[in-house]
mmCIF file with all atom_site columns, C-alpha atoms in Angstrom:
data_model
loop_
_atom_site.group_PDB
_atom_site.id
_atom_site.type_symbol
_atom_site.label_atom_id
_atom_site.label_alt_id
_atom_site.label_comp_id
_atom_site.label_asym_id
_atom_site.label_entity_id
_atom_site.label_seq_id
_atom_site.pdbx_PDB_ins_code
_atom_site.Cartn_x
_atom_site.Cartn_y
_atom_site.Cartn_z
_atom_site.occupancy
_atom_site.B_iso_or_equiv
_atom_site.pdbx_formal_charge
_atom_site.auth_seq_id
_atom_site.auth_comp_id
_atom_site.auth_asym_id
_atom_site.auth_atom_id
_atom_site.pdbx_PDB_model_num
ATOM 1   C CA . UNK A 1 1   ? 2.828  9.942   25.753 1.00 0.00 ? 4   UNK A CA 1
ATOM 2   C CA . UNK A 1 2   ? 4.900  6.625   26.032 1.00 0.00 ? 5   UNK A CA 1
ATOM 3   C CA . UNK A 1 3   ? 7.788  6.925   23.897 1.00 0.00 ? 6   UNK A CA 1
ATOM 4   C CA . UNK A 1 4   ? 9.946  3.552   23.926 1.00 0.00 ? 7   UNK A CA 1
ATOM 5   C CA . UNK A 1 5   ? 9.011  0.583   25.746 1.00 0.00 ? 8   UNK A CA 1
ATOM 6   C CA . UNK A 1 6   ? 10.922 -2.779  25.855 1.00 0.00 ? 9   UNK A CA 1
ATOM 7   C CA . UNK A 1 7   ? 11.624 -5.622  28.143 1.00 0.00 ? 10  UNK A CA 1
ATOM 8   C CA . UNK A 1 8   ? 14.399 -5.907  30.054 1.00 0.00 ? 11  UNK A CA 1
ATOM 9   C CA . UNK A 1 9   ? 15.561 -7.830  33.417 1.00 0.00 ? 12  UNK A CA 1
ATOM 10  C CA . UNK A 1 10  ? 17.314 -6.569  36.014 1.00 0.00 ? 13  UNK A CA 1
ATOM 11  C CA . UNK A 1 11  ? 20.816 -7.601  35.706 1.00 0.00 ? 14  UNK A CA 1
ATOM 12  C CA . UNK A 1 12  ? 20.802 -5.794  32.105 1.00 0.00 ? 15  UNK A CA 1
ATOM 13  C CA . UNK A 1 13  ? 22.790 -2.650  31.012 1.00 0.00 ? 16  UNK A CA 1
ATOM 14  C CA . UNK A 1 14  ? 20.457 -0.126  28.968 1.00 0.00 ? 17  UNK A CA 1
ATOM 15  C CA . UNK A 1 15  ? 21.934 2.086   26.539 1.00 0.00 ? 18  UNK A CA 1
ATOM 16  C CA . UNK A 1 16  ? 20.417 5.578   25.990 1.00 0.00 ? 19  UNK A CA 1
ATOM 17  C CA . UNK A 1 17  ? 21.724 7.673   22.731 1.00 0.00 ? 20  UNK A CA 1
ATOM 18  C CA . UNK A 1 18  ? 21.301 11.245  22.823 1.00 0.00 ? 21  UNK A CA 1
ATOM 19  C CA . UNK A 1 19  ? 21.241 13.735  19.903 1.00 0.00 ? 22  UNK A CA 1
ATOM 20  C CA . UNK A 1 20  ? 24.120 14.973  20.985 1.00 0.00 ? 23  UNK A CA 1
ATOM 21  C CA . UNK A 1 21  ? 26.299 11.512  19.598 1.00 0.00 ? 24  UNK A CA 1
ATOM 22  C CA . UNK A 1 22  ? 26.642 10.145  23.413 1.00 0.00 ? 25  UNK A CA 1
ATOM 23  C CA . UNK A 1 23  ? 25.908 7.161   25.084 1.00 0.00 ? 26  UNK A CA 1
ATOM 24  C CA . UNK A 1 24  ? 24.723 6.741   28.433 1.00 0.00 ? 27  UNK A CA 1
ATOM 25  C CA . UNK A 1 25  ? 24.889 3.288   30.707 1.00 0.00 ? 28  UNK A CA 1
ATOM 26  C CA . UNK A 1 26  ? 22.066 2.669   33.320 1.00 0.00 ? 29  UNK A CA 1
ATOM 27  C CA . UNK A 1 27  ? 22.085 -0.257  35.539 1.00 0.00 ? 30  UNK A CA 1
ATOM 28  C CA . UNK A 1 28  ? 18.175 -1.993  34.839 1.00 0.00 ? 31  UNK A CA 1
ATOM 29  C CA . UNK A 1 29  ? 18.581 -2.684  38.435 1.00 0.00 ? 32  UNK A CA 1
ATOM 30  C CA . UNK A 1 30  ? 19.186 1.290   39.556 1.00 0.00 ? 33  UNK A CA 1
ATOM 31  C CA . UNK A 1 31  ? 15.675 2.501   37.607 1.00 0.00 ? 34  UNK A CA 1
ATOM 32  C CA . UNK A 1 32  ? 12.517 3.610   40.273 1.00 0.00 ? 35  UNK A CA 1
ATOM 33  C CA . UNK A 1 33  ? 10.415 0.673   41.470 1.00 0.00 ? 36  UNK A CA 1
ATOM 34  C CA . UNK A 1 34  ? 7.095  0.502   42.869 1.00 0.00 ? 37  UNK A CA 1
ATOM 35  C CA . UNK A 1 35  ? 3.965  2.171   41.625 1.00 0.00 ? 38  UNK A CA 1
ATOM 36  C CA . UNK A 1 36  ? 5.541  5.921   41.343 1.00 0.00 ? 39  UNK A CA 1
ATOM 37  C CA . UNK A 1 37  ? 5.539  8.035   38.432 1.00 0.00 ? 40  UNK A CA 1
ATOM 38  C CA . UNK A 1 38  ? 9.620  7.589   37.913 1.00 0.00 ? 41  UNK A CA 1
ATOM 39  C CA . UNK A 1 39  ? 12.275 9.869   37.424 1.00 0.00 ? 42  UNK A CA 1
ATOM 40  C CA . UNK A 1 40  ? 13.733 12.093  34.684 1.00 0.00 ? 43  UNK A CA 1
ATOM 41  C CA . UNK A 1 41  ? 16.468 10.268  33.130 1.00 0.00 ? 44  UNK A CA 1
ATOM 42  C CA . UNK A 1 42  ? 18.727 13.191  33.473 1.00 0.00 ? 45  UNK A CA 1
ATOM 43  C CA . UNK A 1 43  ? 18.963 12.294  37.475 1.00 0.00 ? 46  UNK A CA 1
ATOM 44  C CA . UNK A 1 44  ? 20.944 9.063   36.374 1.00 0.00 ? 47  UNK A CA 1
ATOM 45  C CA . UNK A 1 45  ? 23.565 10.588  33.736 1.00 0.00 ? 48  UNK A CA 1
ATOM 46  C CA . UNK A 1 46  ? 24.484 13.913  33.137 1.00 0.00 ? 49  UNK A CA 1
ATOM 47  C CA . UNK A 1 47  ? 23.365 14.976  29.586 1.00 0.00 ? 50  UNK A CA 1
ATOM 48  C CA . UNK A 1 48  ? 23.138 18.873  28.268 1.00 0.00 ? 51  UNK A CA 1
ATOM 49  C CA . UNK A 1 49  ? 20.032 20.427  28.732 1.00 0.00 ? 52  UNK A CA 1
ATOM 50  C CA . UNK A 1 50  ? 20.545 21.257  24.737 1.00 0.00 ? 53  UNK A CA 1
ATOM 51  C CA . UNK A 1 51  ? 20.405 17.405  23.810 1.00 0.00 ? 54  UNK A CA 1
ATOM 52  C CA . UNK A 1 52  ? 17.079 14.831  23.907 1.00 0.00 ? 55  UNK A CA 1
ATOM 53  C CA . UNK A 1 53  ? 16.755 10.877  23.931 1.00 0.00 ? 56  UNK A CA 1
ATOM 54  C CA . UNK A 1 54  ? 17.294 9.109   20.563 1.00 0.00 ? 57  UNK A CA 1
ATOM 55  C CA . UNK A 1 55  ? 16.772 5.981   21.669 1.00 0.00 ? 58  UNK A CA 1
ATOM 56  C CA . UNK A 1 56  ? 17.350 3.395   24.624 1.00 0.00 ? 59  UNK A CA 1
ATOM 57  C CA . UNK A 1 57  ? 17.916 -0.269  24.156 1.00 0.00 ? 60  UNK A CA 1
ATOM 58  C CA . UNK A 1 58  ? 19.402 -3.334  26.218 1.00 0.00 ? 61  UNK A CA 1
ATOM 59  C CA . UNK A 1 59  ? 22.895 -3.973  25.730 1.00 0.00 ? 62  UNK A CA 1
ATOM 60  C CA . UNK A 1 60  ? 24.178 -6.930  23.839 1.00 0.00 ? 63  UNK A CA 1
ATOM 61  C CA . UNK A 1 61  ? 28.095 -6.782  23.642 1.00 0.00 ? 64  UNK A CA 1
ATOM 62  C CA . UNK A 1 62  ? 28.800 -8.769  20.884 1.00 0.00 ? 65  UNK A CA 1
ATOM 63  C CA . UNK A 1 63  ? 26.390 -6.437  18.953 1.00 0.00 ? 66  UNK A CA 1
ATOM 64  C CA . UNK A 1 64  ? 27.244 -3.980  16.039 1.00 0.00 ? 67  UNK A CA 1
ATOM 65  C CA . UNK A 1 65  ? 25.770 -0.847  15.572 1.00 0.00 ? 68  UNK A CA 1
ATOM 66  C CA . UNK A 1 66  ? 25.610 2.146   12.630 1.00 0.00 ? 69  UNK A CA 1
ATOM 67  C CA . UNK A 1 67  ? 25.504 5.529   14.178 1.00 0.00 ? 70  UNK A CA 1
ATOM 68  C CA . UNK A 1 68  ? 24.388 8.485   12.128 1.00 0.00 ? 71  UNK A CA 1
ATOM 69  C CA . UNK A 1 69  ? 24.222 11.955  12.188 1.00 0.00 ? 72  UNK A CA 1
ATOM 70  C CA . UNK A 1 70  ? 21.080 13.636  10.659 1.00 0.00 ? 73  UNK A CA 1
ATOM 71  C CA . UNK A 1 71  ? 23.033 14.978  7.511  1.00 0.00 ? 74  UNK A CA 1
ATOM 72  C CA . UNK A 1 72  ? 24.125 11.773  6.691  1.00 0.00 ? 75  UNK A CA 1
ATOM 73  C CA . UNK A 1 73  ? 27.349 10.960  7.876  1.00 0.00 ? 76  UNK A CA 1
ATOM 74  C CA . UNK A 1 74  ? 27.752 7.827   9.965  1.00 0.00 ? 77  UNK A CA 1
ATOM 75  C CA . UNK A 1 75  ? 30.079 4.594   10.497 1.00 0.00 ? 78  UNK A CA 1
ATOM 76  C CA . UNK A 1 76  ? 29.674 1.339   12.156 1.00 0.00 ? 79  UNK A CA 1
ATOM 77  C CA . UNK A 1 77  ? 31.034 0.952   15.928 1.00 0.00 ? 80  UNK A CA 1
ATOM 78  C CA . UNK A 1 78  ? 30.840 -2.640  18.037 1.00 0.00 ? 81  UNK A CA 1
ATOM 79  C CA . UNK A 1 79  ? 28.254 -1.901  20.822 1.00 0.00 ? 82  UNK A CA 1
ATOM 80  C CA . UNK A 1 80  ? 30.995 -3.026  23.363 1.00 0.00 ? 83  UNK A CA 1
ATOM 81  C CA . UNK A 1 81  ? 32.917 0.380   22.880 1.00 0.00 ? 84  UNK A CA 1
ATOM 82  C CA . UNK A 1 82  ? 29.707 2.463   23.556 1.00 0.00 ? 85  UNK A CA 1
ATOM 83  C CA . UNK A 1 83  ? 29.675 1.713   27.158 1.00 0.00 ? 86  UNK A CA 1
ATOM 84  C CA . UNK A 1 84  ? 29.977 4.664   29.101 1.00 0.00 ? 87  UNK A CA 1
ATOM 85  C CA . UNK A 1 85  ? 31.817 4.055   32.484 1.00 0.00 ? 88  UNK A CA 1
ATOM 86  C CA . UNK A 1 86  ? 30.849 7.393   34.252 1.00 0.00 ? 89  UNK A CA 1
ATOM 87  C CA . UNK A 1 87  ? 27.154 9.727   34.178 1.00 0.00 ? 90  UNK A CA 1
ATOM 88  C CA . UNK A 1 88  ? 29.193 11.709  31.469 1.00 0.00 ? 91  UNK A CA 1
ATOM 89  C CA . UNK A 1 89  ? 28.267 9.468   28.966 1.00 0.00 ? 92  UNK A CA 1
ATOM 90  C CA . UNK A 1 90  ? 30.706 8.479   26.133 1.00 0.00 ? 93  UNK A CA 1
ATOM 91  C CA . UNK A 1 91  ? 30.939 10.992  23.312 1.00 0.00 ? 94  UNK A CA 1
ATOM 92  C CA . UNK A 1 92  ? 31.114 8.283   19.810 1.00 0.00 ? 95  UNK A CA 1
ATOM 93  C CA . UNK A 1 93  ? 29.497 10.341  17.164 1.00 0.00 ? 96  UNK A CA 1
ATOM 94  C CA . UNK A 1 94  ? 30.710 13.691  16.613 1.00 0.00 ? 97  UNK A CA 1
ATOM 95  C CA . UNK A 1 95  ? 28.230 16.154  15.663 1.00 0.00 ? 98  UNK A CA 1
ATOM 96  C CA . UNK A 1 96  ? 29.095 19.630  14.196 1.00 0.00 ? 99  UNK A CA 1
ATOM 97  C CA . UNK A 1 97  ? 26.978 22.765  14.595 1.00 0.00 ? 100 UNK A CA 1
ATOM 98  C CA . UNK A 1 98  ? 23.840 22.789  13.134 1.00 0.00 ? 101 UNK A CA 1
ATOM 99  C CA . UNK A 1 99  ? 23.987 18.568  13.201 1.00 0.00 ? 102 UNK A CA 1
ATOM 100 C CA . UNK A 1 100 ? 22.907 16.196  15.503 1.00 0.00 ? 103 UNK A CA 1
ATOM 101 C CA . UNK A 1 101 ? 22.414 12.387  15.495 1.00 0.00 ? 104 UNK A CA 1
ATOM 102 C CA . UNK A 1 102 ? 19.612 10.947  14.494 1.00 0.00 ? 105 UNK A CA 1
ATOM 103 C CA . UNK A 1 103 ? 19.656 7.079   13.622 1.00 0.00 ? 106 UNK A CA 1
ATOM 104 C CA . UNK A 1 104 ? 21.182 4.125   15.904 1.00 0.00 ? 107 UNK A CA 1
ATOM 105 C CA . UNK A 1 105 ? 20.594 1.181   14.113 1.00 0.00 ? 108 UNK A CA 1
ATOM 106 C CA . UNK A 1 106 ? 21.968 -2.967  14.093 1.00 0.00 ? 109 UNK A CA 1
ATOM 107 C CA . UNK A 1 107 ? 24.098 -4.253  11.787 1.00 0.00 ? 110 UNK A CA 1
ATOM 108 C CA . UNK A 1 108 ? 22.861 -8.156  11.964 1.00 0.00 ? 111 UNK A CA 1
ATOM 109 C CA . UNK A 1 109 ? 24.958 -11.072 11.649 1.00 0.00 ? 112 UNK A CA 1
ATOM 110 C CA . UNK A 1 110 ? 25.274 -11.452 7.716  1.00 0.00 ? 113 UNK A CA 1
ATOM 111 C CA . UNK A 1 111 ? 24.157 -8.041  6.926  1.00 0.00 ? 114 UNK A CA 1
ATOM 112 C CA . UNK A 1 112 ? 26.146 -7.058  3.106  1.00 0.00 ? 115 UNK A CA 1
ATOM 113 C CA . UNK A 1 113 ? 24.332 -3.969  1.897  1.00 0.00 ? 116 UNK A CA 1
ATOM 114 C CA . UNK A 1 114 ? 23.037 -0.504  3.397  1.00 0.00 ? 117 UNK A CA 1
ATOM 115 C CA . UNK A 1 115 ? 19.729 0.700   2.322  1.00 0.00 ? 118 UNK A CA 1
ATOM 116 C CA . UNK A 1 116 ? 19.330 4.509   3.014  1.00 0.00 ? 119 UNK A CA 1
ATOM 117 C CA . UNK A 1 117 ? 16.685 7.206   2.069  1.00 0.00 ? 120 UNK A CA 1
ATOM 118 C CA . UNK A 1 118 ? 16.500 10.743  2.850  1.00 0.00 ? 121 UNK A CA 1
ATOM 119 C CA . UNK A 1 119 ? 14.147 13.248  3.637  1.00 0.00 ? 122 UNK A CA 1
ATOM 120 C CA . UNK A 1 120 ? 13.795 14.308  0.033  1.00 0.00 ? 123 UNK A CA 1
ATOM 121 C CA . UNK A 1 121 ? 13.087 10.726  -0.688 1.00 0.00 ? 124 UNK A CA 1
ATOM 122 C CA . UNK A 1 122 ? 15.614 9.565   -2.565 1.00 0.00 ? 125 UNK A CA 1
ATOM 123 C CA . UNK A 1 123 ? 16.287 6.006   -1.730 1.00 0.00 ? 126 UNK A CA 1
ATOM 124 C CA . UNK A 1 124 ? 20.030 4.104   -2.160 1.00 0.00 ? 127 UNK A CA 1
ATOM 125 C CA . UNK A 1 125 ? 21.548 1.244   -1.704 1.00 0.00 ? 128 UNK A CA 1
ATOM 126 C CA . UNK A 1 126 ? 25.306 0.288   -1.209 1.00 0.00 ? 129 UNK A CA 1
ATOM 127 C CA . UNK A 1 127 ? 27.659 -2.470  0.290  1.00 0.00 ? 130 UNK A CA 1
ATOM 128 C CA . UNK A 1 128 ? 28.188 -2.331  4.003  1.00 0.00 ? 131 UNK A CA 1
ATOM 129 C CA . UNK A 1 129 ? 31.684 -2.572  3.312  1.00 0.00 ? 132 UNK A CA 1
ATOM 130 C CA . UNK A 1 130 ? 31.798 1.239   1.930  1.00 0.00 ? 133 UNK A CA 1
ATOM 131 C CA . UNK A 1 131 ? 31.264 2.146   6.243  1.00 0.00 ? 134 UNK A CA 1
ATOM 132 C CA . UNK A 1 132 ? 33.925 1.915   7.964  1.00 0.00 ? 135 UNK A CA 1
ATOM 133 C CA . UNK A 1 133 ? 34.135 0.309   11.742 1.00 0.00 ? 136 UNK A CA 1
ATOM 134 C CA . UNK A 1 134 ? 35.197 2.970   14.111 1.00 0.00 ? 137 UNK A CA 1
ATOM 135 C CA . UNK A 1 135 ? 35.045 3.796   17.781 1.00 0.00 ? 138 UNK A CA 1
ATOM 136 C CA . UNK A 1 136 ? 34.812 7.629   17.839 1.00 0.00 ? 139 UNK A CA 1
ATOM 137 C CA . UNK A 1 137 ? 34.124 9.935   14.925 1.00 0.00 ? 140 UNK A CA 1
ATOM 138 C CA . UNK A 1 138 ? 32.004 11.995  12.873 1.00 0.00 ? 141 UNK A CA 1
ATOM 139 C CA . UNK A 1 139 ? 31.943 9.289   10.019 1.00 0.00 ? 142 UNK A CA 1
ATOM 140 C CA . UNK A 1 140 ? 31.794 9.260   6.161  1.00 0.00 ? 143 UNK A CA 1
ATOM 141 C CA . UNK A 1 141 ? 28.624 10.498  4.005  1.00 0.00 ? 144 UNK A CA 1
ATOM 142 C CA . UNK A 1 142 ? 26.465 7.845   3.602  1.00 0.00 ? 145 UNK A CA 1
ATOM 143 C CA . UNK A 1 143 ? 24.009 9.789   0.609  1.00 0.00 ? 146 UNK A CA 1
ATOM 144 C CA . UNK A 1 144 ? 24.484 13.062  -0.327 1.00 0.00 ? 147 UNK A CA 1
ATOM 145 C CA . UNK A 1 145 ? 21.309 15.815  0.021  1.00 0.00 ? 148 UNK A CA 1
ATOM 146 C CA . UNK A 1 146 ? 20.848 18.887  -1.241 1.00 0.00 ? 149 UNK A CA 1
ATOM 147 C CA . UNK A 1 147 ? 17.562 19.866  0.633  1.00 0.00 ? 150 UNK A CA 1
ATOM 148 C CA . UNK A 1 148 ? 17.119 18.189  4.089  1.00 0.00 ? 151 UNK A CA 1
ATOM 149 C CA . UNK A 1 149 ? 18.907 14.971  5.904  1.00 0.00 ? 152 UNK A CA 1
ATOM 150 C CA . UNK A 1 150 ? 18.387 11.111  6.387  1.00 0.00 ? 153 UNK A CA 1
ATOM 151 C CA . UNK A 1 151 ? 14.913 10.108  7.584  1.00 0.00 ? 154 UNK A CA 1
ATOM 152 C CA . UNK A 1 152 ? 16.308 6.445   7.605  1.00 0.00 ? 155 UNK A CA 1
ATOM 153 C CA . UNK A 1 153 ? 18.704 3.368   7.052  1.00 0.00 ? 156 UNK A CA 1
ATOM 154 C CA . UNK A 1 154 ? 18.731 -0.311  7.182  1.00 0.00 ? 157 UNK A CA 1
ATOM 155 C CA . UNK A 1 155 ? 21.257 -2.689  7.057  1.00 0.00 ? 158 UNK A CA 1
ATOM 156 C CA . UNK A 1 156 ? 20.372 -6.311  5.241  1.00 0.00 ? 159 UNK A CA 1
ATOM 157 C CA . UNK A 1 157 ? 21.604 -9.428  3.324  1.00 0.00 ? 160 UNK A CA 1
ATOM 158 C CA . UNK A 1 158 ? 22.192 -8.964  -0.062 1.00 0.00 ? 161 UNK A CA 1
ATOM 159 C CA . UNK A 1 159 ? 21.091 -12.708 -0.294 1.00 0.00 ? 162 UNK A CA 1
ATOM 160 C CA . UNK A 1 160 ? 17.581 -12.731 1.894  1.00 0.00 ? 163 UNK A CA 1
ATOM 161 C CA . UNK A 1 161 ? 16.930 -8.556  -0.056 1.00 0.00 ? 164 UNK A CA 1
ATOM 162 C CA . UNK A 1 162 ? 15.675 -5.427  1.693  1.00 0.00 ? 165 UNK A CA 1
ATOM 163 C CA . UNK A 1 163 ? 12.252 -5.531  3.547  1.00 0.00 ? 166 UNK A CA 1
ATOM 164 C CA . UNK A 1 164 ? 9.842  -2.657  4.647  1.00 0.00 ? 167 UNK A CA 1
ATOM 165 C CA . UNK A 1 165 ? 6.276  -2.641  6.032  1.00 0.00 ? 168 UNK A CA 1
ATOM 166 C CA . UNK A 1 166 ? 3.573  -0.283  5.505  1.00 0.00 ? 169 UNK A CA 1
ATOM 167 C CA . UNK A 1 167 ? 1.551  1.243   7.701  1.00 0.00 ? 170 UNK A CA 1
ATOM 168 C CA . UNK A 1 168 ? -0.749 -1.454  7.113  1.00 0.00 ? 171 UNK A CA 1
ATOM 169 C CA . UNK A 1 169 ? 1.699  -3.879  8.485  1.00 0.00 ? 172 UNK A CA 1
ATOM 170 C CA . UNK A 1 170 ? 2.018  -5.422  5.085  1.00 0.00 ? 173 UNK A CA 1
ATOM 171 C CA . UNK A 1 171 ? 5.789  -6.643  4.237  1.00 0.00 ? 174 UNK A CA 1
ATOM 172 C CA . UNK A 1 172 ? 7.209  -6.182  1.156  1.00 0.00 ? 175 UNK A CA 1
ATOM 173 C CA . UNK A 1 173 ? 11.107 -7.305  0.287  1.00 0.00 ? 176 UNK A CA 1
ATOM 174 C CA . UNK A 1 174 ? 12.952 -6.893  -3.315 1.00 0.00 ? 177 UNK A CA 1
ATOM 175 C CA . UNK A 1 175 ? 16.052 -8.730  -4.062 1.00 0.00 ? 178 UNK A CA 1
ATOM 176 C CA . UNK A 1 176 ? 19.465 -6.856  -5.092 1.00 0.00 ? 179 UNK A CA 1
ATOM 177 C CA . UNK A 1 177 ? 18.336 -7.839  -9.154 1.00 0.00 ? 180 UNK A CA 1
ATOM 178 C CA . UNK A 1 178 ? 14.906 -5.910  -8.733 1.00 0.00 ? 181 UNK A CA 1
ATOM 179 C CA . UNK A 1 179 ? 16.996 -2.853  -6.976 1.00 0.00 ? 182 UNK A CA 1
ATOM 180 C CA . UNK A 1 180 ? 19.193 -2.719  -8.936 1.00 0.00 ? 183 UNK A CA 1
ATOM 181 C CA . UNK A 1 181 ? 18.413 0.948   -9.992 1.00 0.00 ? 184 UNK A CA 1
ATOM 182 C CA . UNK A 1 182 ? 18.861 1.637   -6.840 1.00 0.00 ? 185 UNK A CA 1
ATOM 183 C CA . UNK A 1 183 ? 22.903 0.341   -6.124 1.00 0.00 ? 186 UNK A CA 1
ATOM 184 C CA . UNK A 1 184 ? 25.272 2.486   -5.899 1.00 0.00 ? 187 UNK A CA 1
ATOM 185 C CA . UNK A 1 185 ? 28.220 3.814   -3.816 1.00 0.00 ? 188 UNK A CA 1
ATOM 186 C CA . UNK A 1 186 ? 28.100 5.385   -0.906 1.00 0.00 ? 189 UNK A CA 1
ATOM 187 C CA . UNK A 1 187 ? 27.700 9.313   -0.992 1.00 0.00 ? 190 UNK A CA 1
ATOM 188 C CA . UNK A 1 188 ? 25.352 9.200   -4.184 1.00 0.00 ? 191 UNK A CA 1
ATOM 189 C CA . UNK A 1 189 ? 22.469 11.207  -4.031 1.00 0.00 ? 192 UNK A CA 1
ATOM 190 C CA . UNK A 1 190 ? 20.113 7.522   -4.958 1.00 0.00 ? 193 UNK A CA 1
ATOM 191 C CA . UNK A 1 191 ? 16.462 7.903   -6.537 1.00 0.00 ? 194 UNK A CA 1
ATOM 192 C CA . UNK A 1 192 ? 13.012 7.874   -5.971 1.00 0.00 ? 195 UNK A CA 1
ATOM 193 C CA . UNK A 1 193 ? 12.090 4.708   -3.996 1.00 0.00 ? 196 UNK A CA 1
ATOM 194 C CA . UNK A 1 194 ? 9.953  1.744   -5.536 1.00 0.00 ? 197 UNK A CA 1
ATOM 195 C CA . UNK A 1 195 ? 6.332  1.874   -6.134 1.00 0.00 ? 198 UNK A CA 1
ATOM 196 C CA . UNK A 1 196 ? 4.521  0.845   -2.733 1.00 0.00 ? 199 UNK A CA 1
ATOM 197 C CA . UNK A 1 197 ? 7.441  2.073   -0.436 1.00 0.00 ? 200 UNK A CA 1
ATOM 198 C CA . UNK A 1 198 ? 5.321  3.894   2.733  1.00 0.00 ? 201 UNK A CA 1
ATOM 199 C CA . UNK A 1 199 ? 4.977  7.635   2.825  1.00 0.00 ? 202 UNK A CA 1
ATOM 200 C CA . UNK A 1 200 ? 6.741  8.048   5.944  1.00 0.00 ? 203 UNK A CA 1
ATOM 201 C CA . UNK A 1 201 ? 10.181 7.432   4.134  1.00 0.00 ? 204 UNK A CA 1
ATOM 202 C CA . UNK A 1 202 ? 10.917 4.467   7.288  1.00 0.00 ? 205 UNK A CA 1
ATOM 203 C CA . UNK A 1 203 ? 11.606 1.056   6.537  1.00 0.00 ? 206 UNK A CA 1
ATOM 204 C CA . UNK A 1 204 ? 9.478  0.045   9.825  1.00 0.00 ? 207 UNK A CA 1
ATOM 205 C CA . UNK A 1 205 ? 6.365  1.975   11.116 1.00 0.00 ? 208 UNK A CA 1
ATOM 206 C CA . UNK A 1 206 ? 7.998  2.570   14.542 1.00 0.00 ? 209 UNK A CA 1
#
């Protein structure tokens, strides 16, 4: 089934994130035309058979992006140093064996505070500031699991709170005061998230 649709035009770069940590450029321009059925993406960069599609997105270079790996460790990087220049890709988060990314996300303009929850559920929330800004790495911890690895993580303004929606499409935001039992530092373990946060342990249905 469709997996991740967007617009684009022509002239745009795409990114493409593998679970393997590396990004891939594609000219908009270079994909199939016409009324065909298209072409595996692994005819336009040359990614291991052992690594899948995270995600694809249009390119905006003065963009910044968190990276992270699915037990947890991640940093920020400026989308302008994830451009690939060859099929190879461009290896930016390191993934040990056993690992493998698992979240691309933006950092907005204005964005003071990481909100992160695990597969165990446990919900946390720290200052951005705690991530470092790298180019290439395996990162620092972001929450600390004993069972499982991060199911997801959002970057916000402390001032404007942290927003979800449910699977109803209903939004819900608290301010920093009413999570407050939920700040911390980076690399704490965090608790159970508040009462009406979805199932799915996502900030966003998709």
């Amino acid at each position: 089934k469709l997996r991740i649709a967007f617009k684009a035009e022509t002239i745009d770069k795409l990114l493409v994130f593998s679970t393997g940590g590396r990004f891939y450029t594609l000219e908009a321009s270079n994909l199939p035309g016409g009324r065909g059925h298209g072409e595996p993406i692994r005819l336009q960069c040359d990614m291991d058979q052992d690594q899948d599609v995270l995600d694809v997105f249009v390119h905006f270079p003065e963009r910044r992006l968190l990276v992270v790996g699915k037990q947890g460790r991640g940093f920020r990087v400026a989308e302008r140093d994830v451009v690939a220049q060859t099929r190879k890709g461009k290896q930016v988060l390191n993934v040990s064996a056993g690992d493998e990314a698992r979240l691309c996300v933006e950092v907005p303009d204005g964005a003071t505070h990481v909100a992160v929850i695990g597969d165990n559920r446990k919900l946390l929330v720290f200052p951005l500031d705690q991530v470092p800004e790298m180019t290439r790495g395996s990162g620092v911890r972001l929450q600390k699991y004993r069972d499982g690895g991060i199911a997801a993580v959002k970057c916000f303004a402390g001032a404007t709170g942290l927003t979800w929606t449910d699977s109803a499409g209903r939004a819900f935001t608290r301010s920093l005061d009413e999570l407050k039992d939920w700040l911390g530092n980076r690399g704490d373990a965090g608790r159970l998230p508040p009462s009406g946060f979805p199932k799915t342990n996502r900030f966003d249905p998709a």
